[in-house]
């Protein structure tokens, strides 16, 4: 019951976010790309930058809408994974991660070029790679220490390089020779589009803002502001820089240089200008690579949090509160990419840039699809502070997808093959690692149906569905349901729906059992009558439904959905099938797919007696506390909220300013407040032990009824197996109530298509 240590602090303001985004775009690309761009498109490379900026602006609009509705670390990966499911989430997660690592390698190789090339006695690709690796080691260490430190580092670097670039443009304008701008587009339209794919790497900055959304203060305002401002300002700056560069130095000469901006400065600014440009270029490469490493690590962090990547990477450093393992993994792969440059020719740096562009263009195409899906599905709690106005929607997503693939179509074949290989790797990873471990939850099915075709939320009184099958326990189940119902009288008199399902074999027609069903209902009337008397005393209504069906669990689930129930209460014998550790064919479908609260009760004793709820950090703990309070009211007793804390390790007491007792008490108070329990309506108990699970099992025997939340896993096989709930069920001699809160259940793609076609 220890708190989750995977939360990131919000410590990035406007300046930090703008420098993370704008710094990457204004950074190394402005010093490295002019030579590559001029070689491929001549002076018209300025148009390539404008096109790339326009594609980036479309993506920025879509991402801004999503990011203000889901401000959490992971950026594009998180949005696609949430809306389109784990398959596409894996594609984007791996794509963004590898794209940022390719970009970081690109920047660091450029850093090596600007260190080695201007110095006469330094020469050779090995030295370029060496300096690139040294810069990378420095940045990995910086990001390991902390985001706030790297943000301050960004501020200094971006301010310096921006001043130098402004001076470069202002002075260079006076040295532009219009003759150098002819021919303007020597490679034609195809060359301009192909160059767009290369230079797009420099427009990754706004996406970097989204990947650290969980750390940005006031994300609803700052995310769209810094994204759009970054893209627009950098696009204009790049277009001017390319015109000045190709106007001062002929594009054929510029295209053969590893330090193109330095060569331009040699003409327009002299030796002093060359020194300033080389210094700024080195600083810019460090700045851009720093942003990429920071964001790549957070993407891995987000993937680990969702189970799409190994959970071992989903850890924050105890002291620095950074995803240190993800930082090290990112740095390790980037190192291998840089070292590859020893065996690849002069086109190596161009390939690095273009592969990064490929990965992000695919991701942005899926982002545009995600906006459409989310808008149609309208998931609960999704309320973006920024939405594209009607004239721009759906034009922006449609044009954005089309332009992304137009640019990809003009890329080098080698780049497309590498990009396809990354996608293939992500698909294999999904099939072999993600799919067996993570339950897929996406919004595509809901989007196919559309919000306009869905019934509005029910405004009826609180309703509990109670499946009944065992005459020995059904009266007690109804009494427990009544105890819950009487605490929900705000919208009117609560209602209990008692359901009995008669299972019919597949080979038997349902109509053949109608008479048998009526006889069964007749025999149940006396029990239902006594239940109605108890319900009347508790101010709840009781209604019965006797149904014939082939699958009891699915039939109960259909009743829950038809009744728009708020809660379903099921009895359970407490035994598990050893083969798969699930509750049984009746309970499994309900606990997995019911959209409401679910309580599963194993009644070992009809007397509720003393009640206890495990008050831990799990999402269902407040519901368990509420159940304990409701059930205790039947006996007129006070429930106990129990929290167990682990004994601090030797020497670690000084690192804990509040101590385990105080921490446990705070957790109990938080759970009680969330459950709506007032002071005095419960008792608190904090236990400190060497092993949390052992301490729990030792103390539950003191109580007659134990209420606890199930695992937060969505897969039924993972809800109980290997969990504390599993041990409690096996150990407890008294009653056990397993509870989970309301799930936001979404249609699968198949269900969405079927529902749409049936209308």
XYZ file of C-alpha atoms in Angstrom:
759
model
C 0.000 0.000 0.000
C 2.794 2.366 -0.710
C 2.189 5.424 -2.790
C 2.884 5.334 -6.476
C 6.332 6.706 -7.236
C 5.717 7.242 -10.946
C 4.393 10.801 -10.826
C 6.212 13.726 -12.443
C 6.312 17.189 -10.882
C 4.961 20.217 -12.778
C 7.893 22.631 -12.887
C 7.997 23.873 -16.506
C 6.570 27.329 -17.197
C 6.162 29.356 -20.414
C 9.854 30.114 -20.821
C 10.922 26.505 -20.249
C 8.229 25.091 -22.549
C 8.967 27.636 -25.267
C 12.687 26.953 -25.116
C 12.162 23.190 -25.161
C 10.034 23.557 -28.295
C 11.488 26.560 -30.027
C 14.986 25.693 -28.862
C 14.931 22.389 -30.694
C 13.657 24.006 -33.907
C 15.765 27.155 -33.773
C 18.657 25.019 -32.596
C 20.923 22.673 -34.510
C 18.760 22.449 -37.609
C 19.357 26.061 -38.516
C 23.119 25.451 -38.608
C 23.240 21.912 -40.067
C 20.333 21.726 -42.521
C 21.008 24.687 -44.864
C 23.798 22.797 -46.646
C 21.774 19.585 -47.062
C 18.665 21.533 -48.110
C 20.559 23.703 -50.622
C 22.129 20.634 -52.211
C 18.717 19.015 -52.764
C 16.527 22.007 -53.716
C 18.734 25.068 -54.220
C 17.332 28.447 -53.095
C 13.833 26.891 -53.283
C 14.759 25.013 -50.111
C 13.188 28.000 -48.371
C 9.871 26.803 -49.821
C 10.628 23.321 -48.445
C 10.871 24.819 -44.974
C 7.575 26.683 -45.441
C 5.815 23.460 -46.523
C 7.342 21.559 -43.607
C 6.231 24.334 -41.287
C 2.687 24.177 -42.647
C 2.537 20.402 -42.109
C 3.878 20.940 -38.604
C 1.333 23.686 -37.917
C -1.552 21.360 -38.831
C -0.164 18.743 -36.472
C 0.364 21.368 -33.767
C -3.323 22.332 -33.928
C -4.452 18.721 -33.543
C -1.946 17.958 -30.787
C -2.862 21.149 -28.912
C -6.483 20.063 -28.737
C -5.549 16.609 -27.494
C -2.851 17.808 -25.104
C -5.153 20.267 -23.321
C -7.636 17.447 -22.795
C -5.016 14.872 -21.746
C -2.039 16.766 -20.254
C 0.056 13.753 -19.344
C 3.595 12.681 -20.207
C 3.804 10.816 -23.501
C 2.488 13.294 -26.065
C 1.434 11.718 -29.367
C 1.955 8.230 -28.002
C -0.488 8.747 -25.164
C -3.214 10.268 -27.322
C -3.049 7.575 -30.008
C -2.799 4.763 -27.452
C -5.840 6.109 -25.620
C -8.005 6.595 -28.719
C -6.858 3.989 -31.253
C -5.674 1.256 -28.893
C -2.427 -0.473 -28.016
C -1.646 -1.584 -31.589
C -1.416 1.950 -32.968
C -0.102 3.151 -29.615
C 2.843 0.778 -30.012
C 3.493 2.086 -33.532
C 3.502 5.702 -32.394
C 5.346 5.005 -29.141
C 8.195 3.216 -30.878
C 8.062 5.713 -33.745
C 8.324 8.785 -31.534
C 10.981 7.215 -29.323
C 13.174 6.092 -32.224
C 12.464 9.325 -34.105
C 13.729 11.401 -31.193
C 16.802 9.203 -30.840
C 17.584 9.506 -34.563
C 17.098 13.266 -34.220
C 19.375 13.401 -31.193
C 22.040 11.432 -33.058
C 21.648 13.852 -35.992
C 22.215 16.838 -33.725
C 25.242 15.327 -32.017
C 26.898 14.370 -35.306
C 26.294 17.970 -36.401
C 27.872 19.078 -33.134
C 30.960 17.035 -34.002
C 31.097 18.563 -37.484
C 31.082 22.133 -36.155
C 33.822 21.257 -33.660
C 36.114 19.378 -36.061
C 35.708 21.109 -39.457
C 36.658 24.720 -38.540
C 39.882 23.651 -36.766
C 42.702 22.966 -39.271
C 44.541 20.306 -37.281
C 41.356 18.303 -36.594
C 40.039 16.071 -39.331
C 38.285 12.782 -39.925
C 34.915 11.165 -39.333
C 36.194 9.329 -36.256
C 36.801 12.644 -34.468
C 33.344 13.898 -35.462
C 31.787 10.767 -33.969
C 33.963 11.042 -30.857
C 32.896 14.616 -30.120
C 29.293 13.646 -30.759
C 29.552 10.845 -28.191
C 31.166 13.144 -25.621
C 28.326 15.635 -26.010
C 25.780 12.854 -25.646
C 27.318 11.578 -22.402
C 27.121 15.097 -20.980
C 23.421 15.416 -21.892
C 22.451 12.013 -20.537
C 23.978 12.989 -17.220
C 22.164 16.322 -17.273
C 18.764 14.721 -17.865
C 19.480 12.081 -15.249
C 19.853 14.824 -12.643
C 16.593 16.616 -13.408
C 14.246 18.484 -15.696
C 14.470 21.803 -13.880
C 18.248 21.840 -14.266
C 17.957 21.020 -17.979
C 15.284 23.718 -18.360
C 17.620 26.353 -16.911
C 20.382 25.047 -19.155
C 18.045 25.433 -22.166
C 17.229 29.036 -21.301
C 20.882 30.069 -21.376
C 21.716 28.223 -24.589
C 18.668 29.264 -26.601
C 19.106 32.913 -25.653
C 22.715 32.906 -26.867
C 22.070 31.172 -30.196
C 18.991 33.297 -30.958
C 20.955 36.523 -30.601
C 23.700 35.227 -32.895
C 21.218 34.054 -35.583
C 19.454 37.427 -35.580
C 22.798 39.172 -36.096
C 23.678 36.647 -38.824
C 20.452 37.404 -40.750
C 20.632 41.165 -40.205
C 24.201 41.388 -41.500
C 23.821 38.729 -44.203
C 20.962 40.546 -45.948
C 23.420 43.186 -47.145
C 25.648 40.538 -48.785
C 22.913 38.761 -50.745
C 23.736 38.454 -54.454
C 20.538 38.006 -56.457
C 22.528 36.090 -59.068
C 23.169 33.336 -56.561
C 19.411 32.788 -56.312
C 19.208 31.670 -59.945
C 17.980 29.119 -60.801
C 15.625 29.280 -57.849
C 14.397 25.660 -58.049
C 17.042 23.630 -59.902
C 15.505 20.255 -58.917
C 11.888 21.265 -59.553
C 8.783 20.563 -57.440
C 9.818 16.966 -56.687
C 13.106 18.198 -55.244
C 11.282 20.722 -53.076
C 8.942 18.054 -51.667
C 11.789 15.566 -51.167
C 13.737 18.216 -49.271
C 10.682 18.858 -47.111
C 11.038 15.303 -45.792
C 14.649 15.968 -44.799
C 14.141 19.329 -43.110
C 10.954 18.305 -41.287
C 13.185 16.971 -38.512
C 13.707 20.516 -37.322
C 9.986 20.935 -36.585
C 9.857 18.375 -33.783
C 9.941 21.030 -31.100
C 6.218 21.544 -30.657
C 5.768 17.776 -30.197
C 8.415 17.885 -27.496
C 6.175 20.325 -25.627
C 3.400 17.715 -25.693
C 5.643 14.887 -24.487
C 6.374 16.833 -21.293
C 2.763 17.998 -20.895
C 2.572 16.338 -17.474
C 5.292 18.694 -16.257
C 3.954 21.966 -17.732
C 2.236 24.451 -15.468
C -1.224 25.565 -16.612
C -1.219 23.146 -19.595
C -4.577 24.340 -20.940
C -3.121 27.738 -21.799
C 0.583 27.145 -22.288
C 0.506 24.039 -24.482
C -1.381 25.504 -27.501
C 0.265 28.900 -27.076
C 3.834 27.608 -27.108
C 3.160 25.011 -29.830
C 1.656 27.370 -32.381
C 4.042 30.214 -31.546
C 7.043 27.900 -31.918
C 5.993 26.609 -35.335
C 5.021 29.954 -36.867
C 8.085 31.874 -35.675
C 10.558 29.147 -36.618
C 9.048 28.667 -40.082
C 9.488 32.342 -40.872
C 13.019 32.383 -39.463
C 14.119 29.327 -41.468
C 12.756 30.713 -44.726
C 14.727 33.941 -44.206
C 17.903 32.083 -43.211
C 17.764 29.936 -46.369
C 17.247 32.948 -48.621
C 20.157 34.757 -46.979
C 22.434 31.680 -47.009
C 21.851 30.775 -50.666
C 21.983 34.467 -51.587
C 25.392 34.969 -50.012
C 26.971 31.628 -51.055
C 25.878 29.812 -54.213
C 23.794 26.734 -53.426
C 26.214 24.383 -55.205
C 29.064 25.502 -52.942
C 26.882 25.608 -49.868
C 25.604 22.080 -50.534
C 29.060 20.576 -50.282
C 29.826 22.054 -46.849
C 29.561 20.295 -43.483
C 29.416 23.717 -41.776
C 27.246 25.756 -44.188
C 26.276 28.650 -41.928
C 29.902 29.093 -40.918
C 30.838 29.407 -44.607
C 28.183 32.083 -45.082
C 29.410 33.932 -42.005
C 32.965 33.878 -43.396
C 31.731 36.021 -46.309
C 29.370 38.332 -44.452
C 30.826 38.595 -40.948
C 34.518 37.744 -41.219
C 36.550 35.673 -38.761
C 34.743 37.067 -35.755
C 31.454 35.980 -37.277
C 32.815 32.507 -37.993
C 33.846 32.072 -34.368
C 30.424 33.279 -33.192
C 28.579 30.964 -35.576
C 30.694 27.926 -34.715
C 30.125 28.581 -31.019
C 26.386 29.063 -31.538
C 26.172 25.932 -33.682
C 27.841 23.830 -31.018
C 25.551 25.270 -28.362
C 22.505 24.762 -30.609
C 23.371 21.110 -31.246
C 23.648 20.512 -27.518
C 20.365 22.373 -26.968
C 18.453 20.404 -29.595
C 19.827 17.052 -28.537
C 19.051 17.859 -24.919
C 15.401 18.494 -25.787
C 15.195 15.269 -27.784
C 16.736 13.101 -25.058
C 14.480 14.652 -22.437
C 11.347 13.963 -24.466
C 12.417 10.504 -25.650
C 12.914 9.435 -22.053
C 9.442 10.660 -21.133
C 7.880 8.730 -24.010
C 9.524 5.549 -22.703
C 8.306 6.498 -19.225
C 4.734 6.815 -20.504
C 4.942 3.518 -22.409
C 6.214 1.770 -19.303
C 3.385 3.271 -17.253
C 0.825 1.815 -19.683
C 2.518 -1.582 -19.860
C 3.467 -1.075 -23.519
C 7.134 -1.057 -22.466
C 8.775 -2.929 -19.615
C 7.553 -1.662 -16.245
C 11.172 -1.580 -15.119
C 11.537 1.645 -17.112
C 8.496 3.127 -15.361
C 10.426 4.378 -12.357
C 11.310 7.841 -11.146
C 14.512 8.525 -9.255
C 13.929 8.808 -5.512
C 16.082 11.923 -5.204
C 15.873 13.653 -8.597
C 12.312 12.559 -9.485
C 13.360 11.917 -13.087
C 12.701 8.803 -15.222
C 16.364 7.865 -14.873
C 16.092 4.379 -16.334
C 14.337 5.689 -19.416
C 17.039 8.353 -19.784
C 19.766 5.712 -19.691
C 17.942 3.472 -22.186
C 17.509 6.406 -24.568
C 21.146 7.404 -24.236
C 22.305 3.842 -24.879
C 20.417 3.454 -28.155
C 21.422 6.939 -29.332
C 25.051 6.028 -28.682
C 24.754 3.036 -31.006
C 23.221 5.230 -33.722
C 26.087 7.720 -33.526
C 28.716 4.968 -33.630
C 27.069 3.622 -36.809
C 28.350 6.764 -38.527
C 31.838 5.247 -38.577
C 30.743 2.825 -41.299
C 28.228 4.933 -43.236
C 29.212 7.484 -45.878
C 28.601 11.217 -46.122
C 24.854 10.631 -46.424
C 24.755 9.382 -42.825
C 23.643 12.644 -41.245
C 21.003 13.105 -43.945
C 19.618 9.617 -43.265
C 19.437 10.355 -39.539
C 17.375 13.482 -40.195
C 15.090 11.839 -42.727
C 14.335 8.736 -40.620
C 13.401 11.009 -37.726
C 11.088 12.936 -40.071
C 9.526 9.694 -41.334
C 8.714 8.507 -37.806
C 7.069 11.775 -36.838
C 5.100 12.169 -40.062
C 3.537 8.722 -39.504
C 2.809 9.655 -35.891
C 1.233 12.973 -36.878
C -0.961 11.294 -39.476
C -2.305 9.030 -36.718
C -2.682 12.061 -34.436
C -5.042 13.664 -36.970
C -7.073 10.440 -37.049
C -7.097 10.467 -33.244
C -8.650 13.943 -33.108
C -11.542 12.774 -35.262
C -12.025 9.617 -33.161
C -11.944 11.477 -29.852
C -14.339 14.175 -31.049
C -16.876 11.575 -32.141
C -16.430 9.349 -29.100
C -16.374 12.185 -26.507
C -14.867 10.094 -23.687
C -15.707 10.915 -20.103
C -13.558 13.591 -18.441
C -12.184 14.750 -21.802
C -12.765 18.502 -21.856
C -9.996 20.219 -23.855
C -9.409 23.873 -23.110
C -8.517 24.391 -26.758
C -10.608 23.156 -29.696
C -10.138 23.877 -33.377
C -13.008 26.089 -34.565
C -15.561 24.694 -37.009
C -13.983 26.154 -40.181
C -10.735 24.302 -39.391
C -12.341 21.025 -38.384
C -12.349 18.512 -40.033
C -10.223 20.220 -42.724
C -7.067 20.250 -40.580
C -7.042 16.478 -39.848
C -7.871 15.545 -43.446
C -5.279 17.812 -45.044
C -2.759 16.874 -42.364
C -3.004 13.144 -43.114
C -2.787 13.731 -46.873
C 0.257 16.029 -46.696
C 2.098 13.709 -44.305
C 1.958 10.828 -46.753
C 2.734 13.064 -49.747
C 5.999 14.059 -48.069
C 6.788 10.430 -47.127
C 6.217 9.340 -50.730
C 9.139 11.528 -51.868
C 11.648 10.219 -49.335
C 14.699 8.131 -50.195
C 13.982 4.401 -50.566
C 16.516 3.511 -47.867
C 14.755 5.823 -45.424
C 11.338 4.363 -46.216
C 12.719 0.857 -45.660
C 14.213 1.840 -42.297
C 10.939 3.492 -41.313
C 8.967 0.442 -42.375
C 11.367 -1.674 -40.328
C 10.629 0.417 -37.226
C 6.898 -0.029 -37.798
C 7.380 -3.782 -38.272
C 9.381 -3.930 -35.039
C 6.597 -2.144 -33.194
C 4.020 -4.593 -34.581
C 6.106 -7.578 -33.495
C 6.574 -6.001 -30.073
C 2.829 -5.503 -29.787
C 2.078 -9.097 -30.746
C 4.765 -10.643 -28.548
C 4.846 -8.346 -25.498
C 1.949 -5.915 -25.293
C -1.065 -7.944 -26.369
C -0.552 -10.823 -23.876
C -0.010 -8.400 -20.978
C -2.180 -5.331 -21.503
C -5.935 -5.075 -21.994
C -6.760 -3.023 -25.067
C -9.122 -0.118 -24.479
C -9.812 2.245 -27.367
C -12.447 4.695 -28.570
C -12.799 3.634 -32.208
C -15.973 1.648 -31.558
C -17.587 4.601 -29.781
C -16.474 6.912 -32.587
C -18.101 4.692 -35.215
C -21.401 4.914 -33.350
C -21.041 8.640 -32.669
C -22.330 10.630 -29.729
C -25.365 11.800 -31.637
C -26.682 8.223 -31.721
C -26.190 7.451 -28.053
C -28.844 7.741 -25.411
C -28.341 10.485 -22.888
C -27.264 9.747 -19.357
C -29.959 8.356 -17.141
C -31.434 10.702 -14.578
C -33.343 7.912 -12.787
C -32.914 7.108 -9.122
C -30.027 4.970 -7.916
C -30.438 1.395 -9.165
C -28.768 -1.827 -7.994
C -28.978 -5.108 -9.889
C -28.741 -8.220 -7.690
C -28.486 -11.583 -9.494
C -30.146 -14.297 -7.381
C -29.571 -18.034 -7.678
C -29.002 -19.429 -4.186
C -32.019 -19.397 -1.819
C -29.661 -19.598 1.161
C -27.923 -16.306 0.404
C -30.332 -14.238 -1.705
C -32.099 -12.626 1.236
C -28.766 -11.492 2.683
C -27.642 -10.183 -0.710
C -30.826 -8.127 -0.982
C -30.248 -6.787 2.524
C -26.708 -5.731 1.598
C -28.049 -4.092 -1.559
C -30.652 -2.249 0.488
C -27.953 -0.988 2.851
C -26.129 0.504 -0.135
C -29.273 1.831 -1.775
C -30.496 3.771 1.244
C -27.372 5.957 1.144
C -28.248 7.119 -2.395
C -31.543 8.944 -2.114
C -30.513 12.207 -3.786
C -32.224 11.484 -7.138
C -35.280 9.818 -5.651
C -36.150 6.541 -3.994
C -33.488 3.946 -4.873
C -34.455 0.729 -6.636
C -33.187 -2.830 -6.358
C -33.644 -5.108 -9.372
C -33.483 -8.772 -8.327
C -32.641 -10.945 -11.322
C -32.866 -14.694 -11.702
C -31.539 -16.308 -14.887
C -32.486 -19.820 -15.931
C -29.801 -21.243 -18.169
C -30.977 -23.093 -21.281
C -28.717 -25.515 -23.206
C -27.836 -24.461 -26.787
C -29.883 -27.286 -28.294
C -33.060 -26.223 -26.471
C -35.347 -23.459 -27.699
C -35.860 -20.650 -25.178
C -39.623 -20.846 -25.641
C -39.646 -24.422 -24.324
C -38.615 -23.192 -20.881
C -41.154 -20.386 -20.482
C -43.503 -22.499 -18.402
C -40.626 -23.697 -16.237
C -39.576 -20.072 -15.788
C -43.048 -19.132 -14.541
C -42.999 -21.989 -12.040
C -39.580 -20.850 -10.812
C -40.813 -17.281 -10.350
C -43.820 -18.570 -8.455
C -41.609 -20.445 -6.024
C -39.550 -17.317 -5.526
C -42.452 -15.012 -4.710
C -42.426 -15.753 -1.005
C -38.737 -14.899 -0.796
C -39.237 -11.769 -2.874
C -42.171 -10.806 -0.678
C -40.077 -10.875 2.489
C -37.370 -8.988 0.660
C -39.887 -6.284 -0.300
C -40.834 -5.881 3.341
C -37.207 -5.314 4.271
C -36.760 -2.963 1.342
C -39.789 -0.941 2.376
C -38.353 -0.441 5.835
C -35.145 0.833 4.244
C -36.964 3.184 1.842
C -36.023 1.366 -1.378
C -38.085 -0.130 -4.184
C -37.714 -3.757 -5.246
C -38.437 -5.122 -8.704
C -37.901 -8.692 -9.896
C -36.927 -10.051 -13.274
C -36.841 -13.746 -14.194
C -35.090 -14.383 -17.503
C -34.284 -17.391 -19.656
C -30.875 -17.289 -21.335
C -28.050 -19.425 -22.629
C -25.140 -17.598 -20.943
C -25.918 -16.519 -17.378
C -23.064 -14.038 -17.110
C -23.802 -12.314 -20.421
C -27.516 -12.256 -19.626
C -26.841 -10.520 -16.302
C -24.592 -8.051 -18.092
C -27.351 -7.265 -20.598
C -29.757 -6.592 -17.707
C -27.216 -4.270 -16.096
C -26.956 -2.324 -19.346
C -30.710 -2.286 -19.996
C -31.452 -1.054 -16.496
C -28.627 1.520 -16.672
C -27.644 0.257 -13.240
C -25.372 2.193 -10.914
C -24.214 -0.897 -9.058
C -24.342 -4.668 -9.419
C -24.006 -6.953 -6.388
C -23.167 -10.621 -6.912
C -22.741 -13.548 -4.563
C -19.682 -15.738 -5.001
C -18.684 -19.061 -3.469
C -15.105 -17.887 -2.919
C -13.488 -20.702 -4.863
C -11.369 -20.184 -7.944
C -10.702 -22.388 -10.896
C -7.047 -23.256 -10.403
C -6.390 -23.324 -14.122
C -6.952 -19.631 -14.766
C -7.723 -18.065 -11.350
C -10.992 -16.395 -12.391
C -14.259 -15.979 -10.530
C -16.359 -18.177 -12.799
C -18.363 -17.999 -15.991
C -21.193 -16.070 -14.331
C -19.146 -13.400 -12.589
C -16.309 -12.912 -15.099
C -18.281 -11.097 -17.839
C -19.893 -8.808 -15.285
C -16.739 -7.720 -13.474
C -14.937 -7.225 -16.785
C -17.550 -5.367 -18.822
C -20.159 -3.880 -16.472
C -19.976 -0.068 -16.787
C -21.089 0.456 -13.171
C -19.717 -0.327 -9.722
C -19.382 -4.053 -9.004
C -19.349 -5.795 -5.623
C -18.641 -9.524 -5.303
C -19.513 -10.943 -1.888
C -18.455 -14.267 -0.426
C -20.841 -14.768 2.488
C -19.217 -17.216 4.877
C -21.420 -15.939 7.722
C -24.824 -14.286 7.509
C -23.855 -11.888 10.282
C -21.927 -8.902 8.962
C -20.483 -8.159 12.380
C -17.422 -5.918 12.534
C -16.259 -4.547 9.174
C -12.884 -3.412 7.887
C -11.821 -1.859 4.572
C -8.266 -1.831 3.262
C -7.487 1.846 2.703
C -4.581 1.790 0.278
C -3.601 3.844 -2.788
C -5.570 1.736 -5.273
C -8.321 3.393 -7.331
C -11.041 1.197 -5.819
C -10.110 1.723 -2.146
C -12.661 4.535 -1.588
C -15.440 2.287 -2.947
C -14.347 -0.464 -0.549
C -14.441 2.019 2.337
C -17.930 3.067 1.305
C -19.111 -0.570 1.208
C -17.701 -1.193 4.689
C -19.586 1.836 6.000
C -22.833 0.725 4.348
C -22.601 -2.860 5.569
C -21.647 -1.792 9.098
C -24.878 0.225 9.243
C -26.815 -3.054 9.183
C -25.308 -3.947 12.562
C -25.142 -0.427 13.907
C -21.348 -0.671 14.168
C -18.525 1.587 13.042
C -16.276 0.368 10.208
C -12.489 0.375 10.464
C -10.279 1.741 7.703
C -6.995 -0.160 7.778
C -3.756 0.998 6.201
C -0.456 -0.879 6.331
C 2.901 0.845 5.914
C 6.262 -0.793 5.465
C 8.932 -0.351 8.112
C 11.603 2.096 6.963
C 14.929 0.592 6.017
C 17.825 1.069 8.400
C 19.285 4.502 7.971
C 16.357 5.749 5.873
C 14.324 7.253 8.732
C 15.955 10.618 8.224
C 14.752 10.758 4.614
C 11.111 10.460 5.711
C 9.919 13.711 7.347
C 6.463 12.405 8.351
C 7.015 8.756 9.265
C 4.951 5.680 8.372
C 2.223 6.238 10.994
C 1.475 9.754 9.791
C 1.662 8.684 6.146
C -0.803 5.875 6.789
C -3.183 8.211 8.608
C -3.079 10.676 5.715
C -3.865 7.868 3.302
C -6.858 6.807 5.395
C -8.142 10.384 5.550
C -7.751 10.721 1.778
C -9.646 7.480 1.141
C -12.396 8.475 3.582
C -12.759 11.920 2.030
C -12.962 10.444 -1.469
C -15.559 7.943 -0.239
C -17.629 10.749 1.285
C -17.229 9.525 4.870
C -17.310 12.168 7.566
C -15.075 12.235 10.635
C -16.506 10.071 13.386
C -18.220 7.634 11.024
C -15.178 5.366 10.874
C -12.202 4.267 12.921
C -8.624 4.518 11.679
C -5.973 1.878 12.130
C -2.410 2.065 10.825
C -0.133 -0.970 10.993
C 3.613 -0.783 10.384
C 5.359 -4.003 9.429
C 8.284 -5.432 7.528
C 6.006 -6.973 4.904
C 2.763 -5.269 3.888
C 0.947 -8.372 2.709
C 1.845 -10.400 5.799
C 0.676 -7.593 8.084
C -2.656 -7.371 6.270
C -3.298 -11.094 6.524
C -2.437 -11.119 10.230
C -4.940 -8.390 11.096
C -7.985 -9.207 8.959
C -8.833 -12.135 11.249
C -9.906 -9.599 13.845
C -12.942 -8.666 11.722
C -16.059 -10.503 10.527
C -16.311 -8.793 7.125
C -13.439 -7.534 4.967
C -13.998 -5.069 2.090
C -11.202 -4.400 -0.373
C -10.735 -3.121 -3.890
C -9.671 -5.498 -6.620
C -6.566 -4.911 -8.694
C -6.739 -2.010 -11.150
C -6.031 -4.484 -13.973
C -8.866 -4.705 -16.507
C -8.237 -8.360 -17.424
C -10.329 -10.640 -15.199
C -7.492 -13.140 -14.923
C -5.262 -10.372 -13.512
C -7.807 -8.820 -11.137
C -7.458 -11.551 -8.531
C -4.488 -13.713 -9.390
C -1.365 -12.966 -7.391
C -2.937 -9.926 -5.694
C -3.549 -9.042 -2.049
C -7.218 -9.753 -2.723
C -6.261 -13.290 -3.736
C -4.516 -13.863 -0.407
C -7.358 -12.321 1.601
C -9.957 -14.530 -0.062
C -7.847 -17.600 0.680
C -7.061 -16.610 4.282
C -10.176 -14.910 5.643
C -12.590 -16.996 7.701
C -15.382 -14.435 7.539
C -17.189 -12.534 4.804
C -15.206 -10.920 1.987
C -16.474 -8.195 -0.342
C -14.379 -7.463 -3.430
C -15.279 -4.156 -5.066
C -14.334 -2.106 -8.072
C -15.453 1.322 -9.134
C -17.229 2.408 -12.271
C -15.421 1.640 -15.514
C -15.684 3.793 -18.611
C -16.404 0.864 -20.945
C -15.818 1.522 -24.641
C -17.081 -0.372 -27.661
C -14.663 -2.462 -29.673
C -14.326 -1.698 -33.377
C -16.500 -4.713 -34.213
C -19.186 -3.690 -31.710
C -19.171 -0.141 -33.039
C -19.636 -1.303 -36.647
C -22.438 -3.701 -35.687
C -24.269 -1.022 -33.708
C -23.888 1.541 -36.488
C -25.196 -0.863 -39.157
C -28.121 -1.895 -36.987
C -29.491 1.652 -36.807
